Amino acid sequence: MLVLGIESSCDETAASVVKDCRTICSSVISTQIEEHKKYGGVVPEIASRRHCENILGVVRKALDDAAVSLADLDAVAVTCAPGLIGALLVGVSFAKALALSSGKPLVPVHHIAGHIASNYITHPELEPPYLCIVASGGHSHIIEVLSYTKFRIVGRTRDDAAGECFDKCARAMGFPYPGGVHVDNAAQSGDPTAFRLPRPVVAGSEFDFSFSGLKTNVINLIHNSEQKGIVLNKNDLSASIQHTIAEILTEKTISAAQALGYEKIALAGGVSANSGVRSTLSEACRRHGFEFFMPDKSLCGDNGAMIACQGSYNFLAGITADETLNAAATLPIDSI
Ligand code: KG4
Ligand code: ZN
């Protein structure tokens, strides 16, 4: 079975051909980061325009690299939600046209389900059920993966996502967008205990996150010291931020897995590339006896392979769409 996956929810235009759900035949990613850097974040209008310009070339290259033609495909999968609406619409419209003109089934994919699926590509032995922590620029969710296509959210962020917190703290320290990776790099030579940063207490749900207090605390710390002419050690601050975020994500995930009786824990989303999050969660899983899975670094960020993989499972479960498929900026993961 060959499935083409198309991703355009944010600032990466990506396409990939995946064989039998988990084997990557090709993966093409065209990133717009350099252009959005000038503005300190993604400019939605520019993102849509670049997707529009790039998508045909990216999809054509994905087919060429895999040495397949449209006729060889079993289905065309596309991210239809959540994300920047104008950006999503480019991928959805393109996939619809491709599916209609080739007579191939069209398969809608939820972006977060795609991130979760990146673990299937990295770990051929991984099968549901398990608990997954998805941390990206827009989301921080603890999700029960009940089957390949059934999900239940047990915890979510009440405000900022973990990646957003990394990026905003990074911006306050003067790092370019997207700052998460710069914090990670600086943290390598910093002391994680140098700054005591707040850990949120979220009333109501023990598995929900809140990162806005941490972000505000870091921004205030930087502004106050600037006013006093004190130069903060960026490596120490980065290491402290990374350590705090990693511990928050880890603690909630471990207690959710214990409370719900899971034996396997997976990590996914852009923040799964973070070295501190990877090592803290992996070590905690080892200590508490959980089997731990995380995506290969090349699959942590947005890519077409994760969409093709999840699209394959959706297709096998009979989840397809017709020409009325629309994109949605927000949509719960259990609605596809
Ligand atoms: O999943 P993703 O590529 O896009 C969304 O779906 O949001 O995630 C992007 C997020 C950004 O906030 C980025 O700074 C963060 O993932 N990120 C990192 C690292 N690499 C990417 N955060 C911390 N450390 C990293 N190494
Ligand atoms: Zn993403």
mmCIF file of C-alpha atoms and ligand atoms in Angstrom:
data_model
loop_
_atom_site.group_PDB
_atom_site.id
_atom_site.type_symbol
_atom_site.label_atom_id
_atom_site.label_comp_id
_atom_site.label_asym_id
_atom_site.label_seq_id
_atom_site.Cartn_x
_atom_site.Cartn_y
_atom_site.Cartn_z
ATOM 1 C CA MET A 1 0.000 0.000 0.000
ATOM 2 C CA LEU A 2 1.405 3.396 -1.049
ATOM 3 C CA VAL A 3 0.062 6.605 0.478
ATOM 4 C CA LEU A 4 1.052 10.170 -0.355
ATOM 5 C CA GLY A 5 0.945 12.542 2.643
ATOM 6 C CA ILE A 6 0.709 16.320 2.308
ATOM 7 C CA GLU A 7 1.365 18.770 5.171
ATOM 8 C CA SER A 8 0.935 22.562 5.080
ATOM 9 C CA SER A 9 -0.484 23.527 8.483
ATOM 10 C CA CYS A 10 2.194 26.047 9.463
ATOM 11 C CA ASP A 11 5.514 27.074 7.909
ATOM 12 C CA GLU A 12 6.625 23.811 6.280
ATOM 13 C CA THR A 13 5.334 22.603 2.921
ATOM 14 C CA ALA A 14 5.937 18.858 3.042
ATOM 15 C CA ALA A 15 5.054 15.719 1.123
ATOM 16 C CA SER A 16 6.035 12.083 1.473
ATOM 17 C CA VAL A 17 5.266 8.677 0.063
ATOM 18 C CA VAL A 18 4.999 5.930 2.677
ATOM 19 C CA LYS A 19 4.737 2.193 1.974
ATOM 20 C CA ASP A 20 2.699 -0.224 4.111
ATOM 21 C CA CYS A 21 2.027 2.425 6.774
ATOM 22 C CA ARG A 22 5.546 2.750 8.218
ATOM 23 C CA THR A 23 8.245 2.724 5.545
ATOM 24 C CA ILE A 24 9.346 6.067 4.123
ATOM 25 C CA CYS A 25 9.923 5.946 0.339
ATOM 26 C CA SER A 26 10.478 9.713 0.090
ATOM 27 C CA SER A 27 10.149 12.785 2.273
ATOM 28 C CA VAL A 28 10.432 16.359 1.023
ATOM 29 C CA ILE A 29 10.237 19.363 3.361
ATOM 30 C CA SER A 30 10.390 22.956 2.155
ATOM 31 C CA THR A 31 10.729 25.229 5.171
ATOM 32 C CA GLN A 32 9.899 28.940 5.275
ATOM 33 C CA ILE A 33 11.705 29.627 8.567
ATOM 34 C CA GLU A 34 14.266 32.027 7.062
ATOM 35 C CA GLU A 35 11.526 34.276 5.730
ATOM 36 C CA HIS A 36 9.432 34.334 8.931
ATOM 37 C CA LYS A 37 12.556 34.938 11.067
ATOM 38 C CA LYS A 38 12.540 38.591 9.961
ATOM 39 C CA TYR A 39 9.210 39.067 11.721
ATOM 40 C CA GLY A 40 9.995 37.045 14.860
ATOM 41 C CA GLY A 41 7.229 34.529 14.136
ATOM 42 C CA VAL A 42 5.093 33.007 11.395
ATOM 43 C CA VAL A 43 3.175 35.567 9.298
ATOM 44 C CA PRO A 44 0.061 33.611 8.203
ATOM 45 C CA GLU A 45 -0.468 35.505 4.928
ATOM 46 C CA ILE A 46 3.127 34.916 3.837
ATOM 47 C CA ALA A 47 2.919 31.248 4.865
ATOM 48 C CA SER A 48 -0.154 30.688 2.653
ATOM 49 C CA ARG A 49 1.490 32.360 -0.339
ATOM 50 C CA ARG A 50 4.670 30.295 -0.008
ATOM 51 C CA HIS A 51 2.680 27.042 0.314
ATOM 52 C CA CYS A 52 0.839 28.024 -2.857
ATOM 53 C CA GLU A 53 4.110 28.559 -4.720
ATOM 54 C CA ASN A 54 5.879 25.472 -3.366
ATOM 55 C CA ILE A 55 3.305 22.730 -3.093
ATOM 56 C CA LEU A 56 3.360 21.389 -6.643
ATOM 57 C CA GLY A 57 7.167 21.168 -6.706
ATOM 58 C CA VAL A 58 7.282 19.499 -3.272
ATOM 59 C CA VAL A 59 4.650 16.880 -4.171
ATOM 60 C CA ARG A 60 6.226 16.213 -7.566
ATOM 61 C CA LYS A 61 9.635 15.689 -5.927
ATOM 62 C CA ALA A 62 8.128 13.341 -3.310
ATOM 63 C CA LEU A 63 6.648 11.190 -6.110
ATOM 64 C CA ASP A 64 9.868 11.334 -8.162
ATOM 65 C CA ASP A 65 12.120 10.487 -5.193
ATOM 66 C CA ALA A 66 9.922 7.483 -4.402
ATOM 67 C CA ALA A 67 9.945 6.563 -8.110
ATOM 68 C CA VAL A 68 6.160 6.248 -8.165
ATOM 69 C CA SER A 69 3.466 7.854 -10.275
ATOM 70 C CA LEU A 70 0.035 9.037 -9.155
ATOM 71 C CA ALA A 71 -1.432 5.844 -10.604
ATOM 72 C CA ASP A 72 0.657 3.737 -8.158
ATOM 73 C CA LEU A 73 -0.839 5.418 -5.087
ATOM 74 C CA ASP A 74 -3.588 3.858 -2.989
ATOM 75 C CA ALA A 75 -4.640 7.138 -1.366
ATOM 76 C CA VAL A 76 -3.836 10.834 -0.966
ATOM 77 C CA ALA A 77 -3.697 11.961 2.687
ATOM 78 C CA VAL A 78 -3.656 15.571 3.838
ATOM 79 C CA THR A 79 -3.527 17.546 7.087
ATOM 80 C CA CYS A 80 -6.918 19.261 7.330
ATOM 81 C CA ALA A 81 -6.688 20.571 10.935
ATOM 82 C CA PRO A 82 -5.566 22.178 13.178
ATOM 83 C CA GLY A 83 -3.259 24.986 12.065
ATOM 84 C CA LEU A 84 -3.214 28.297 10.220
ATOM 85 C CA ILE A 85 -6.395 28.256 8.176
ATOM 86 C CA GLY A 86 -4.983 29.863 5.028
ATOM 87 C CA ALA A 87 -1.997 27.517 5.128
ATOM 88 C CA LEU A 88 -4.150 24.406 5.650
ATOM 89 C CA LEU A 89 -6.470 25.393 2.798
ATOM 90 C CA VAL A 90 -3.585 25.258 0.312
ATOM 91 C CA GLY A 91 -2.789 21.619 1.187
ATOM 92 C CA VAL A 92 -6.438 20.584 1.387
ATOM 93 C CA SER A 93 -7.378 22.167 -1.959
ATOM 94 C CA PHE A 94 -4.308 20.696 -3.625
ATOM 95 C CA ALA A 95 -4.950 17.197 -2.225
ATOM 96 C CA LYS A 96 -8.600 17.374 -3.279
ATOM 97 C CA ALA A 97 -7.677 18.298 -6.835
ATOM 98 C CA LEU A 98 -5.065 15.532 -6.943
ATOM 99 C CA ALA A 99 -7.486 12.922 -5.573
ATOM 100 C CA LEU A 100 -10.294 13.942 -7.920
ATOM 101 C CA SER A 101 -8.125 14.046 -11.024
ATOM 102 C CA SER A 102 -6.437 10.709 -10.279
ATOM 103 C CA GLY A 103 -9.535 8.948 -8.937
ATOM 104 C CA LYS A 104 -7.686 8.083 -5.695
ATOM 105 C CA PRO A 105 -9.360 8.181 -2.260
ATOM 106 C CA LEU A 106 -8.829 11.369 -0.223
ATOM 107 C CA VAL A 107 -7.893 10.839 3.449
ATOM 108 C CA PRO A 108 -8.136 13.606 6.073
ATOM 109 C CA VAL A 109 -5.486 13.639 8.815
ATOM 110 C CA HIS A 110 -5.431 15.517 12.120
ATOM 111 C CA HIS A 111 -2.030 17.199 12.548
ATOM 112 C CA ILE A 112 -1.572 15.965 16.129
ATOM 113 C CA ALA A 113 -2.448 12.400 15.139
ATOM 114 C CA GLY A 114 0.269 12.830 12.497
ATOM 115 C CA HIS A 115 2.834 13.817 15.144
ATOM 116 C CA ILE A 116 1.870 10.762 17.210
ATOM 117 C CA ALA A 117 2.319 8.556 14.110
ATOM 118 C CA SER A 118 5.945 9.703 13.700
ATOM 119 C CA ASN A 119 6.668 7.121 16.414
ATOM 120 C CA TYR A 120 5.299 4.269 14.267
ATOM 121 C CA ILE A 121 7.888 5.068 11.614
ATOM 122 C CA THR A 122 10.728 5.118 14.160
ATOM 123 C CA HIS A 123 9.528 2.083 16.162
ATOM 124 C CA PRO A 124 8.152 -0.737 13.989
ATOM 125 C CA GLU A 125 7.128 -2.632 17.148
ATOM 126 C CA LEU A 126 4.977 0.156 18.653
ATOM 127 C CA GLU A 127 1.257 -0.579 18.731
ATOM 128 C CA PRO A 128 -1.641 1.059 20.611
ATOM 129 C CA PRO A 129 -2.790 1.316 23.328
ATOM 130 C CA TYR A 130 -0.320 3.721 24.959
ATOM 131 C CA LEU A 131 -0.173 7.208 26.412
ATOM 132 C CA CYS A 132 1.385 9.986 24.330
ATOM 133 C CA ILE A 133 2.590 13.428 25.354
ATOM 134 C CA VAL A 134 2.414 15.745 22.335
ATOM 135 C CA ALA A 135 4.291 19.024 22.802
ATOM 136 C CA SER A 136 4.623 21.412 19.879
ATOM 137 C CA GLY A 137 4.455 25.107 19.058
ATOM 138 C CA GLY A 138 0.673 25.097 19.273
ATOM 139 C CA HIS A 139 -0.197 22.158 21.532
ATOM 140 C CA SER A 140 0.659 20.394 24.775
ATOM 141 C CA HIS A 141 -1.631 17.409 25.157
ATOM 142 C CA ILE A 142 -1.547 14.160 27.086
ATOM 143 C CA ILE A 143 -3.448 11.744 24.861
ATOM 144 C CA GLU A 144 -4.651 8.185 25.271
ATOM 145 C CA VAL A 145 -3.927 6.445 21.960
ATOM 146 C CA LEU A 146 -6.673 3.826 22.200
ATOM 147 C CA SER A 147 -6.143 2.477 18.675
ATOM 148 C CA TYR A 148 -4.482 3.759 15.478
ATOM 149 C CA THR A 149 -7.486 6.018 14.901
ATOM 150 C CA LYS A 150 -9.123 6.520 18.318
ATOM 151 C CA PHE A 151 -7.793 9.096 20.749
ATOM 152 C CA ARG A 152 -8.850 10.598 24.080
ATOM 153 C CA ILE A 153 -7.348 13.775 25.513
ATOM 154 C CA VAL A 154 -6.688 13.516 29.248
ATOM 155 C CA GLY A 155 -4.682 16.718 29.743
ATOM 156 C CA ARG A 156 -4.005 19.905 27.821
ATOM 157 C CA THR A 157 -2.459 23.300 28.278
ATOM 158 C CA ARG A 158 -4.700 25.974 29.721
ATOM 159 C CA ASP A 159 -2.704 28.740 28.020
ATOM 160 C CA ASP A 160 0.642 28.623 26.176
ATOM 161 C CA ALA A 161 1.980 25.435 24.586
ATOM 162 C CA ALA A 162 5.402 24.150 25.672
ATOM 163 C CA GLY A 163 6.969 25.116 22.319
ATOM 164 C CA GLU A 164 5.435 28.576 22.526
ATOM 165 C CA CYS A 165 6.948 28.976 25.995
ATOM 166 C CA PHE A 166 10.381 27.926 24.659
ATOM 167 C CA ASP A 167 10.020 30.350 21.728
ATOM 168 C CA LYS A 168 8.845 33.343 23.801
ATOM 169 C CA CYS A 169 11.553 32.893 26.439
ATOM 170 C CA ALA A 170 14.073 32.546 23.596
ATOM 171 C CA ARG A 171 12.852 35.769 22.009
ATOM 172 C CA ALA A 172 13.236 37.620 25.335
ATOM 173 C CA MET A 173 16.835 36.341 25.466
ATOM 174 C CA GLY A 174 17.463 37.656 21.945
ATOM 175 C CA PHE A 175 17.519 34.324 20.075
ATOM 176 C CA PRO A 176 16.027 34.212 16.551
ATOM 177 C CA TYR A 177 12.715 32.513 15.723
ATOM 178 C CA PRO A 178 11.993 29.666 16.301
ATOM 179 C CA GLY A 179 13.923 29.843 19.540
ATOM 180 C CA GLY A 180 13.356 26.374 21.034
ATOM 181 C CA VAL A 181 16.407 24.878 19.376
ATOM 182 C CA HIS A 182 18.601 27.849 20.437
ATOM 183 C CA VAL A 183 17.543 27.397 24.071
ATOM 184 C CA ASP A 184 18.411 23.706 23.691
ATOM 185 C CA ASN A 185 21.867 24.532 22.294
ATOM 186 C CA ALA A 186 22.617 27.184 24.941
ATOM 187 C CA ALA A 187 21.388 24.842 27.695
ATOM 188 C CA GLN A 188 24.158 22.351 26.843
ATOM 189 C CA SER A 189 26.710 24.536 28.641
ATOM 190 C CA GLY A 190 24.435 25.975 31.345
ATOM 191 C CA ASP A 191 23.556 25.117 34.934
ATOM 192 C CA PRO A 192 19.918 23.917 35.172
ATOM 193 C CA THR A 193 19.756 24.821 38.869
ATOM 194 C CA ALA A 194 20.964 28.419 38.396
ATOM 195 C CA PHE A 195 17.449 29.908 38.354
ATOM 196 C CA ARG A 196 14.438 28.692 40.336
ATOM 197 C CA LEU A 197 11.479 29.057 37.998
ATOM 198 C CA PRO A 198 7.788 28.577 38.877
ATOM 199 C CA ARG A 199 5.963 25.292 38.379
ATOM 200 C CA PRO A 200 2.271 25.803 37.772
ATOM 201 C CA VAL A 201 -0.491 24.357 39.874
ATOM 202 C CA VAL A 202 -3.560 23.924 37.663
ATOM 203 C CA ALA A 203 -6.794 23.804 39.603
ATOM 204 C CA GLY A 204 -9.471 21.464 38.274
ATOM 205 C CA SER A 205 -7.502 18.898 36.299
ATOM 206 C CA GLU A 206 -4.355 17.268 37.607
ATOM 207 C CA PHE A 207 -3.140 16.464 34.073
ATOM 208 C CA ASP A 208 -3.520 19.950 32.556
ATOM 209 C CA PHE A 209 -0.541 22.220 31.904
ATOM 210 C CA SER A 210 0.013 25.959 32.195
ATOM 211 C CA PHE A 211 3.143 27.564 30.814
ATOM 212 C CA SER A 212 2.235 31.255 30.791
ATOM 213 C CA GLY A 213 3.416 31.843 34.389
ATOM 214 C CA LEU A 214 6.833 30.400 33.575
ATOM 215 C CA LYS A 215 7.075 32.496 30.415
ATOM 216 C CA THR A 216 6.064 35.722 32.235
ATOM 217 C CA ASN A 217 8.491 34.990 35.046
ATOM 218 C CA VAL A 218 11.392 34.581 32.600
ATOM 219 C CA ILE A 219 10.460 37.740 30.645
ATOM 220 C CA ASN A 220 10.218 39.762 33.891
ATOM 221 C CA LEU A 221 13.529 38.351 35.107
ATOM 222 C CA ILE A 222 15.220 39.485 31.877
ATOM 223 C CA HIS A 223 13.616 42.956 31.868
ATOM 224 C CA ASN A 224 14.351 43.593 35.554
ATOM 225 C CA SER A 225 17.980 42.657 35.197
ATOM 226 C CA GLU A 226 18.314 44.758 32.024
ATOM 227 C CA GLN A 227 16.975 47.762 33.968
ATOM 228 C CA LYS A 228 19.530 47.137 36.712
ATOM 229 C CA GLY A 229 22.321 46.674 34.161
ATOM 230 C CA ILE A 230 22.860 43.064 35.210
ATOM 231 C CA VAL A 231 23.801 40.683 32.389
ATOM 232 C CA LEU A 232 22.162 37.291 32.892
ATOM 233 C CA ASN A 233 24.009 34.157 31.863
ATOM 234 C CA LYS A 234 21.956 32.965 28.865
ATOM 235 C CA ASN A 235 23.316 29.440 29.071
ATOM 236 C CA ASP A 236 22.264 29.102 32.727
ATOM 237 C CA LEU A 237 18.857 30.642 32.062
ATOM 238 C CA SER A 238 18.312 28.396 29.019
ATOM 239 C CA ALA A 239 19.298 25.315 31.005
ATOM 240 C CA SER A 240 16.944 26.325 33.835
ATOM 241 C CA ILE A 241 14.018 26.925 31.444
ATOM 242 C CA GLN A 242 14.625 23.633 29.642
ATOM 243 C CA HIS A 243 14.966 21.719 32.919
ATOM 244 C CA THR A 244 11.716 23.221 34.271
ATOM 245 C CA ILE A 245 9.682 22.530 31.101
ATOM 246 C CA ALA A 246 11.086 18.992 30.847
ATOM 247 C CA GLU A 247 10.192 18.272 34.474
ATOM 248 C CA ILE A 248 6.653 19.661 34.147
ATOM 249 C CA LEU A 249 5.952 17.587 31.018
ATOM 250 C CA THR A 250 7.528 14.488 32.576
ATOM 251 C CA GLU A 251 5.792 14.656 35.964
ATOM 252 C CA LYS A 252 2.296 15.067 34.500
ATOM 253 C CA THR A 253 2.824 12.363 31.889
ATOM 254 C CA ILE A 254 4.134 9.823 34.383
ATOM 255 C CA SER A 255 1.303 10.450 36.845
ATOM 256 C CA ALA A 256 -1.311 10.236 34.060
ATOM 257 C CA ALA A 257 0.164 6.913 32.878
ATOM 258 C CA GLN A 258 0.148 5.567 36.434
ATOM 259 C CA ALA A 259 -3.416 6.737 37.093
ATOM 260 C CA LEU A 260 -4.735 5.294 33.816
ATOM 261 C CA GLY A 261 -2.762 2.052 33.990
ATOM 262 C CA TYR A 262 -0.648 2.390 30.817
ATOM 263 C CA GLU A 263 2.609 0.483 30.354
ATOM 264 C CA LYS A 264 3.900 2.370 27.314
ATOM 265 C CA ILE A 265 4.596 6.119 26.983
ATOM 266 C CA ALA A 266 5.419 7.981 23.747
ATOM 267 C CA LEU A 267 6.631 11.519 23.125
ATOM 268 C CA ALA A 268 5.782 13.531 19.971
ATOM 269 C CA GLY A 269 5.591 17.036 18.472
ATOM 270 C CA GLY A 270 8.257 19.637 17.670
ATOM 271 C CA VAL A 271 9.382 19.846 21.331
ATOM 272 C CA SER A 272 10.188 16.115 21.240
ATOM 273 C CA ALA A 273 13.427 17.242 19.547
ATOM 274 C CA ASN A 274 14.496 18.907 22.806
ATOM 275 C CA SER A 275 17.431 17.091 24.410
ATOM 276 C CA GLY A 276 16.304 17.867 27.967
ATOM 277 C CA VAL A 277 12.732 16.680 27.375
ATOM 278 C CA ARG A 278 13.992 13.505 25.662
ATOM 279 C CA SER A 279 16.430 12.599 28.436
ATOM 280 C CA THR A 280 14.239 13.600 31.416
ATOM 281 C CA LEU A 281 11.182 11.673 30.190
ATOM 282 C CA SER A 282 13.211 8.697 29.035
ATOM 283 C CA GLU A 283 15.006 8.478 32.415
ATOM 284 C CA ALA A 284 11.727 8.830 34.364
ATOM 285 C CA CYS A 285 10.149 6.061 32.250
ATOM 286 C CA ARG A 286 13.100 3.799 32.965
ATOM 287 C CA ARG A 287 12.867 4.538 36.714
ATOM 288 C CA HIS A 288 9.110 3.919 36.867
ATOM 289 C CA GLY A 289 9.148 0.830 34.609
ATOM 290 C CA PHE A 290 7.422 2.257 31.502
ATOM 291 C CA GLU A 291 8.416 1.337 27.965
ATOM 292 C CA PHE A 292 9.377 4.620 26.274
ATOM 293 C CA PHE A 293 9.169 5.672 22.609
ATOM 294 C CA MET A 294 10.253 8.899 20.936
ATOM 295 C CA PRO A 295 10.549 9.823 17.260
ATOM 296 C CA ASP A 296 13.830 9.962 15.404
ATOM 297 C CA LYS A 297 15.024 13.591 15.476
ATOM 298 C CA SER A 298 14.325 13.929 11.744
ATOM 299 C CA LEU A 299 10.613 13.238 12.376
ATOM 300 C CA CYS A 300 10.005 15.535 15.384
ATOM 301 C CA GLY A 301 9.163 18.670 13.393
ATOM 302 C CA ASP A 302 6.386 18.961 10.814
ATOM 303 C CA ASN A 303 6.855 16.528 7.923
ATOM 304 C CA GLY A 304 4.838 14.700 5.289
ATOM 305 C CA ALA A 305 5.856 11.174 6.362
ATOM 306 C CA MET A 306 3.939 11.370 9.644
ATOM 307 C CA ILE A 307 0.841 12.484 7.694
ATOM 308 C CA ALA A 308 1.252 9.669 5.164
ATOM 309 C CA CYS A 309 1.704 7.157 8.027
ATOM 310 C CA GLN A 310 -1.382 8.303 9.953
ATOM 311 C CA GLY A 311 -3.214 8.660 6.616
ATOM 312 C CA SER A 312 -2.476 4.983 5.912
ATOM 313 C CA TYR A 313 -4.048 3.936 9.215
ATOM 314 C CA ASN A 314 -7.038 6.219 8.637
ATOM 315 C CA PHE A 315 -7.466 4.750 5.156
ATOM 316 C CA LEU A 316 -7.329 1.179 6.503
ATOM 317 C CA ALA A 317 -10.005 2.153 9.063
ATOM 318 C CA GLY A 318 -12.232 3.494 6.274
ATOM 319 C CA ILE A 319 -11.738 7.158 7.141
ATOM 320 C CA THR A 320 -11.964 9.027 3.824
ATOM 321 C CA ALA A 321 -13.394 12.355 2.682
ATOM 322 C CA ASP A 322 -15.179 13.616 -0.422
ATOM 323 C CA GLU A 323 -14.838 16.854 -2.360
ATOM 324 C CA THR A 324 -16.571 18.808 0.414
ATOM 325 C CA LEU A 325 -13.571 18.340 2.772
ATOM 326 C CA ASN A 326 -12.722 21.632 4.460
ATOM 327 C CA ALA A 327 -9.833 22.803 6.622
ATOM 328 C CA ALA A 328 -10.292 23.870 10.256
ATOM 329 C CA ALA A 329 -8.021 26.057 12.375
ATOM 330 C CA THR A 330 -9.115 24.153 15.470
ATOM 331 C CA LEU A 331 -10.617 20.692 15.709
ATOM 332 C CA PRO A 332 -10.500 18.114 18.517
ATOM 333 C CA ILE A 333 -8.291 15.108 17.693
ATOM 334 C CA ASP A 334 -11.219 12.713 18.178
ATOM 335 C CA SER A 335 -13.354 14.366 15.471
ATOM 336 C CA ILE A 336 -11.716 12.812 12.400
HETATM 337 O O1 KG4 B 1 5.439 20.404 15.747
HETATM 338 P P1 KG4 B 1 6.078 21.659 15.298
HETATM 339 O O2 KG4 B 1 7.145 21.579 14.244
HETATM 340 O O3 KG4 B 1 4.996 22.673 14.818
HETATM 341 C C1 KG4 B 1 3.736 22.728 15.415
HETATM 342 O O4 KG4 B 1 2.909 21.839 15.114
HETATM 343 O O5 KG4 B 1 3.560 23.643 16.256
HETATM 344 O O6 KG4 B 1 6.686 22.342 16.605
HETATM 345 C C2 KG4 B 1 7.414 23.515 16.552
HETATM 346 C C3 KG4 B 1 7.849 23.876 17.954
HETATM 347 C C4 KG4 B 1 8.435 25.281 18.036
HETATM 348 O O7 KG4 B 1 7.910 25.932 19.159
HETATM 349 C C5 KG4 B 1 9.919 24.992 18.201
HETATM 350 O O8 KG4 B 1 10.645 26.001 18.887
HETATM 351 C C6 KG4 B 1 9.884 23.731 19.020
HETATM 352 O O9 KG4 B 1 8.858 22.970 18.417
HETATM 353 N N1 KG4 B 1 11.179 23.031 18.980
HETATM 354 C C7 KG4 B 1 11.979 22.911 20.053
HETATM 355 C C8 KG4 B 1 13.143 22.243 19.602
HETATM 356 N N2 KG4 B 1 13.008 21.994 18.274
HETATM 357 C C9 KG4 B 1 11.781 22.485 17.899
HETATM 358 N N3 KG4 B 1 11.807 23.292 21.335
HETATM 359 C C10 KG4 B 1 12.782 23.014 22.190
HETATM 360 N N4 KG4 B 1 13.946 22.402 21.836
HETATM 361 C C11 KG4 B 1 14.156 21.989 20.569
HETATM 362 N N5 KG4 B 1 15.297 21.361 20.233
HETATM 363 ZN ZN ZN B 2 3.400 20.232 14.193
#
